[in-house]
PDB file of C-alpha atoms in Angstrom:
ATOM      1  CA  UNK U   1       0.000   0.000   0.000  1.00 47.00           C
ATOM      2  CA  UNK U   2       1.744   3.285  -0.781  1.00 48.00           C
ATOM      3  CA  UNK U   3       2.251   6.047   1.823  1.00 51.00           C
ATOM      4  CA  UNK U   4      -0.218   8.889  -0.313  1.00 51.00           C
ATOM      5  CA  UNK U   5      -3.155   6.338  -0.035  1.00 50.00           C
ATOM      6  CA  UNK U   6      -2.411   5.795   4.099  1.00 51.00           C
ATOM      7  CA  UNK U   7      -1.612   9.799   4.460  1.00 56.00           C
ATOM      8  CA  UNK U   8      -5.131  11.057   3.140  1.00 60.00           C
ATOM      9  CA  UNK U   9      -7.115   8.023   4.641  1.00 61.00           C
ATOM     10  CA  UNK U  10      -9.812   9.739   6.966  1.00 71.00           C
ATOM     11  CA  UNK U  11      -9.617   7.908  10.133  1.00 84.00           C
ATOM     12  CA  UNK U  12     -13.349   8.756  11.650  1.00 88.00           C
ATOM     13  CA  UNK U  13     -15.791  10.739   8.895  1.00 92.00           C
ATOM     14  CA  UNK U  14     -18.191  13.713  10.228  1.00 94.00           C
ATOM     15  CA  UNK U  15     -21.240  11.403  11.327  1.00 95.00           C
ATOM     16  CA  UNK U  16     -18.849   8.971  12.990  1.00 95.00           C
ATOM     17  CA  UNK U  17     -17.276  11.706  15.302  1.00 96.00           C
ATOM     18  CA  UNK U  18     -21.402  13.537  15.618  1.00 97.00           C
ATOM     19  CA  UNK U  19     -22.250  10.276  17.108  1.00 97.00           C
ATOM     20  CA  UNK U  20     -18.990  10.238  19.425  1.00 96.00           C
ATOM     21  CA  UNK U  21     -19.480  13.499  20.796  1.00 97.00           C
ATOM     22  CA  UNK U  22     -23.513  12.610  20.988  1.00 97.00           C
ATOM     23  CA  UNK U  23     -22.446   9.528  22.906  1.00 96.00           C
ATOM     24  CA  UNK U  24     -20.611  11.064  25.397  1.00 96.00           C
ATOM     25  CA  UNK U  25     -23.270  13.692  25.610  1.00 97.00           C
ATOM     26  CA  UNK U  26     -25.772  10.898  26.657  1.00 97.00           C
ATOM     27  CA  UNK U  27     -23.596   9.529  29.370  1.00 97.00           C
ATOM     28  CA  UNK U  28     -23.052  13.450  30.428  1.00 97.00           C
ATOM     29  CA  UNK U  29     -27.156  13.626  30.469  1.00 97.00           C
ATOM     30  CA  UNK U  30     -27.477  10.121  32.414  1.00 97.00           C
ATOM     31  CA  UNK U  31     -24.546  11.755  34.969  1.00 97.00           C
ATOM     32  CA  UNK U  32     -27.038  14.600  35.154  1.00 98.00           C
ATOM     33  CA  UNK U  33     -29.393  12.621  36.461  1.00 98.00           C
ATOM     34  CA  UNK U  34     -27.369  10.171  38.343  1.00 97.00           C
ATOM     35  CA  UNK U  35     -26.883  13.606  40.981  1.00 97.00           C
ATOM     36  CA  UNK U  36     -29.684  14.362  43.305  1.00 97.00           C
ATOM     37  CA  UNK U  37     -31.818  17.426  43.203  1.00 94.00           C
ATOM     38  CA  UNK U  38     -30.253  19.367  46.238  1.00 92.00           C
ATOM     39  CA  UNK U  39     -26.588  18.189  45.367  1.00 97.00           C
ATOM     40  CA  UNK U  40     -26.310  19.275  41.351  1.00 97.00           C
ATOM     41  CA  UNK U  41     -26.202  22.719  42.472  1.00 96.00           C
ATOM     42  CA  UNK U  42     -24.473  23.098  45.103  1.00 96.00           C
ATOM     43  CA  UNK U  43     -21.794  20.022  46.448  1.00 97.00           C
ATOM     44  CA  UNK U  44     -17.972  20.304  45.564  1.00 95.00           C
ATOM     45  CA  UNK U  45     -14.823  18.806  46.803  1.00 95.00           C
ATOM     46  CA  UNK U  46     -11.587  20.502  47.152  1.00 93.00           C
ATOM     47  CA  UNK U  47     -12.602  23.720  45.685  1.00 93.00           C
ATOM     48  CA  UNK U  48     -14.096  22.449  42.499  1.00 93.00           C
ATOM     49  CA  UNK U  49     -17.128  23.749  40.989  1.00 95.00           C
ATOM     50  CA  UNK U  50     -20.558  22.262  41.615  1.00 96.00           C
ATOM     51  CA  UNK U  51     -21.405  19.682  38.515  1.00 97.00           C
ATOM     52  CA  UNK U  52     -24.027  21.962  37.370  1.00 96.00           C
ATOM     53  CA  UNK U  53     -21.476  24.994  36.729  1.00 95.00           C
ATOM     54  CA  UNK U  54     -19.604  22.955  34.567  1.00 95.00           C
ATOM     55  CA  UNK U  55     -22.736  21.664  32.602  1.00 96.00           C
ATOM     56  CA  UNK U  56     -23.746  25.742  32.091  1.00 95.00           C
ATOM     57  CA  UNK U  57     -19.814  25.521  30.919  1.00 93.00           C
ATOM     58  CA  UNK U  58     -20.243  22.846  28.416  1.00 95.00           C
ATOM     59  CA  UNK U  59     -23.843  24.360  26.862  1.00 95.00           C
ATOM     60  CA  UNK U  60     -22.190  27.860  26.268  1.00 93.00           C
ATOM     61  CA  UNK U  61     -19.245  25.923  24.192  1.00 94.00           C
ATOM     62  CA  UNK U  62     -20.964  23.558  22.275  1.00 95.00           C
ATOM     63  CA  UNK U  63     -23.644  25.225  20.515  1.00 95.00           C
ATOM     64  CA  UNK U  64     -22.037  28.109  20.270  1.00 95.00           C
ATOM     65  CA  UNK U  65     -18.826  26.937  19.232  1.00 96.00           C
ATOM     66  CA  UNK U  66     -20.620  24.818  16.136  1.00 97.00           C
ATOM     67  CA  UNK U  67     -22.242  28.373  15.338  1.00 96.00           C
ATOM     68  CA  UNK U  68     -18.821  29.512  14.777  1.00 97.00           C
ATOM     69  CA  UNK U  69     -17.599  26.974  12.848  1.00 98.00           C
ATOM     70  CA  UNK U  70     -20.588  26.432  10.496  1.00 97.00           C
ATOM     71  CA  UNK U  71     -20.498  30.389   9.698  1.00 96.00           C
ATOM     72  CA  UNK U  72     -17.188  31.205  10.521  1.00 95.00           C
ATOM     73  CA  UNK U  73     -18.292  34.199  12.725  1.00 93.00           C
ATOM     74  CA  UNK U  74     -17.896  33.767  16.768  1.00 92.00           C
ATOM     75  CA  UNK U  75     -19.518  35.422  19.079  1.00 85.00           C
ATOM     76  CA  UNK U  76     -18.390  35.953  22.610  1.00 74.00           C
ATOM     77  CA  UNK U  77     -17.816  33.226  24.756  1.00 70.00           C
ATOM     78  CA  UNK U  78     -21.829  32.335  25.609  1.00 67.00           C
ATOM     79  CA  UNK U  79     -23.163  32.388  29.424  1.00 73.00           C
ATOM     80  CA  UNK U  80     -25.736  29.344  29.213  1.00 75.00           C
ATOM     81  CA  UNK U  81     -28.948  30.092  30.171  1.00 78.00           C
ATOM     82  CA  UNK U  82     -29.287  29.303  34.447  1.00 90.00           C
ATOM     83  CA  UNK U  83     -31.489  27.886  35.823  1.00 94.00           C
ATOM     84  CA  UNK U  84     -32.745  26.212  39.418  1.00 93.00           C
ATOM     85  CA  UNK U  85     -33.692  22.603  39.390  1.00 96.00           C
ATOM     86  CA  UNK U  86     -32.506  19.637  37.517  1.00 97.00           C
ATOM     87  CA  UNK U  87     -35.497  19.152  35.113  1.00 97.00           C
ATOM     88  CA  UNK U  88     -35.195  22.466  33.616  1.00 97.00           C
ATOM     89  CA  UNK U  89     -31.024  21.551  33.072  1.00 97.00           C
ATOM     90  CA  UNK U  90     -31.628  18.410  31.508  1.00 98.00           C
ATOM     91  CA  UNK U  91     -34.239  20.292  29.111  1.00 97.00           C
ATOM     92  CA  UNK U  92     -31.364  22.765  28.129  1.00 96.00           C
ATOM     93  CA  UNK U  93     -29.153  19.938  27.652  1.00 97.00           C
ATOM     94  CA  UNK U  94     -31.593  18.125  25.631  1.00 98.00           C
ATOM     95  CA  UNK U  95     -32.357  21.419  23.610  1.00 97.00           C
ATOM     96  CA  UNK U  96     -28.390  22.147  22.682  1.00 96.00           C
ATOM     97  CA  UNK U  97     -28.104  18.231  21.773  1.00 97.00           C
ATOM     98  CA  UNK U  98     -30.857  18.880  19.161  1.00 98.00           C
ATOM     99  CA  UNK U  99     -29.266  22.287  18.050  1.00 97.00           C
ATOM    100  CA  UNK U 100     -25.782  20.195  18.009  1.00 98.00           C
ATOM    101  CA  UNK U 101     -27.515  17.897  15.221  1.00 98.00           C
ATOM    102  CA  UNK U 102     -28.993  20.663  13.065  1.00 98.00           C
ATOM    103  CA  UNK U 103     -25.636  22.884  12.724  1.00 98.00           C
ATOM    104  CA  UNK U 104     -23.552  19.837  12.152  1.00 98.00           C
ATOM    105  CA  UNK U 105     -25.733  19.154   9.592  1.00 97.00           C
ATOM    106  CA  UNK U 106     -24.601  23.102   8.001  1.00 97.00           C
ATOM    107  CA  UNK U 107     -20.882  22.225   8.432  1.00 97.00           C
ATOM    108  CA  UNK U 108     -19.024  21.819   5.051  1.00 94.00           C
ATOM    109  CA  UNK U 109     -16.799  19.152   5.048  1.00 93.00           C
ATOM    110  CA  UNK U 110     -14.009  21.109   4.456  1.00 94.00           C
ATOM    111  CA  UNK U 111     -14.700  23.562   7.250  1.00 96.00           C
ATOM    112  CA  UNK U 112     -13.136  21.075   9.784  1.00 96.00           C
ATOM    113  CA  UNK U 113      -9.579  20.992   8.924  1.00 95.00           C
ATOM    114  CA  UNK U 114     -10.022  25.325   8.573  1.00 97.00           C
ATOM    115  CA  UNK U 115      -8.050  27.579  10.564  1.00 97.00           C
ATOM    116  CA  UNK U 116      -9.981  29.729  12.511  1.00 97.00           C
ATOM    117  CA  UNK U 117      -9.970  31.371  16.015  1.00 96.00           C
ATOM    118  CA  UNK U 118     -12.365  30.185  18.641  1.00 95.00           C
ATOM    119  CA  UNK U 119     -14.196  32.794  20.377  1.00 93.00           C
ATOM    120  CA  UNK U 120     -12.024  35.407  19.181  1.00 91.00           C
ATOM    121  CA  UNK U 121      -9.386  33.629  21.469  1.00 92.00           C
ATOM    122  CA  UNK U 122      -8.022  30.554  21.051  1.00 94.00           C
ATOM    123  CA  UNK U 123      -6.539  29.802  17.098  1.00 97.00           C
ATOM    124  CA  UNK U 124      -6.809  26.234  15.586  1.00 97.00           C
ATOM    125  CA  UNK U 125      -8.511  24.200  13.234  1.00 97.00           C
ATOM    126  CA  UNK U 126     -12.027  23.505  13.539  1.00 97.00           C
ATOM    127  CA  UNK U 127     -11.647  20.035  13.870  1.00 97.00           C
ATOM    128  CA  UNK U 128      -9.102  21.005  17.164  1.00 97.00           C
ATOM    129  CA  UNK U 129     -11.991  22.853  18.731  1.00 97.00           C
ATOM    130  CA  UNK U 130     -14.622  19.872  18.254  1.00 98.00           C
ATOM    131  CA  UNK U 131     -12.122  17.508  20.051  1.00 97.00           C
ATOM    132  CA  UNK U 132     -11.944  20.232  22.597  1.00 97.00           C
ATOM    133  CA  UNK U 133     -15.140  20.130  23.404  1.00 97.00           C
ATOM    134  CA  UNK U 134     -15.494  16.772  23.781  1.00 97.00           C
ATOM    135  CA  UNK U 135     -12.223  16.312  25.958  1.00 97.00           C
ATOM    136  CA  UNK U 136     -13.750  18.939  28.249  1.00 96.00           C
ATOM    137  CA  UNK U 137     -16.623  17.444  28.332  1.00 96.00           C
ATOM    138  CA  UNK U 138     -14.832  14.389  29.328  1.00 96.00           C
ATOM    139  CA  UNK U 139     -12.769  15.956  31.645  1.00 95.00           C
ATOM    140  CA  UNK U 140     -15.336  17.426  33.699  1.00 94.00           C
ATOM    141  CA  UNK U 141     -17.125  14.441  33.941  1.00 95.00           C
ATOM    142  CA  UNK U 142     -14.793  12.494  35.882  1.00 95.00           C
ATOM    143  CA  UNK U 143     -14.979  14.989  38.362  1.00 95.00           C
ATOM    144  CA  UNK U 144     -18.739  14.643  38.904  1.00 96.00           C
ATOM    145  CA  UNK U 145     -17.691  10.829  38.870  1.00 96.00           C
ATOM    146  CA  UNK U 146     -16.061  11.954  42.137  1.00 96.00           C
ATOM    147  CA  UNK U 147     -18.832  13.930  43.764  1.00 97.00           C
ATOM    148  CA  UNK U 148     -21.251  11.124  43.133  1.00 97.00           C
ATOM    149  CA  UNK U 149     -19.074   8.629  44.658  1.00 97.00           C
ATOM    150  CA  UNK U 150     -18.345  10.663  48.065  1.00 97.00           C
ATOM    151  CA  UNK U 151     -22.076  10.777  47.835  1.00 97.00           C
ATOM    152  CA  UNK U 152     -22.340   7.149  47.685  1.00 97.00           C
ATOM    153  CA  UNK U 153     -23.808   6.996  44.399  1.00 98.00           C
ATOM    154  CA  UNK U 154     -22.506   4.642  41.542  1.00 97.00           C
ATOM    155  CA  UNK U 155     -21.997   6.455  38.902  1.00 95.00           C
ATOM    156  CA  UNK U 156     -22.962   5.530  35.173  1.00 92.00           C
ATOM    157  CA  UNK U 157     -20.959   3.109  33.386  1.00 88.00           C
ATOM    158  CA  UNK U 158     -17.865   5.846  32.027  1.00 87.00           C
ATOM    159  CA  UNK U 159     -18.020   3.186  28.758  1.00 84.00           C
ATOM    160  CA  UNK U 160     -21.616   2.957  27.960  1.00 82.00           C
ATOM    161  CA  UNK U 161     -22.112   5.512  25.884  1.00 80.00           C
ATOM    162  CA  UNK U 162     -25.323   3.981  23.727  1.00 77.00           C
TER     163      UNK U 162
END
């Protein structure tokens, strides 16, 4: 096999890496819901920010952030919308998960491998800020994996992500 054919082989196309990201949404969302009422808002360890600031974190990046890179304009860095139980968070994060599916949907293919600068901040390629997302996403979950367990509550499986 010669090297050109192995060099521009895509290793994961558009839809595979929507339903990556869309799986590790769903565990996110089943975390969500893993947390009771009166601890989503308010319990942290060490310092660390209650789980539900860092979901408010990862709805003003994704949606946002795939508005940016299907247009190629950014606006600021988005405050999510807050709100006060855990009903009305797992609606937002239902809502941005069907707004994630209808702008990737607008991305040209080409658009992911663009430079561009996220938020007016952080320079990359599109592709680089996706994978950002998702690692944050990621990242920030473990740490709820931690609240839950000083709470005594089993988290969800870190590998389903069906």
């Amino acid at each position: 096999m010669s090297t050109q054919s192995l060099t521009s082989a895509a290793v994961i196309n558009s839809q595979e890496l929507l339903k990556h990201w869309q799986g590790h949404r769903g565990l996110t969302r089943r975390t969500i819901e893993a947390f009771p009422e009166d601890k989503l808002f308010s319990y942290s360890l060490g310092g660390m920010r209650p789980f539900s600031v860092l979901v408010y974190e990862f709805l003003g990046m994704a949606v946002p952030g795939l508005k940016g890179i299907a247009t190629g304009t950014w606006q600021k860095w988005a405050d999510a919308e807050k709100v006060n139980t855990k009903a009305e968070l797992l609606a937002l994060w239902d809502q941005a998960t069907a707004e994630i599916n209808e702008i990737w949907a607008t991305i040209p293919p080409q658009r992911f491998e663009e430079q561009d600068v996220a938020f007016g901040m952080w320079p990359g390629t599109c592709i680089s800020f996706i994978l950002y997302f998702i690692d944050n996403e990621i990242h920030h979950r473990g740490q709820s994996y931690v609240y839950l367990r000083s709470l005594g509550i089993e988290p969800p499986a870190f590998w389903d992500r069906h």
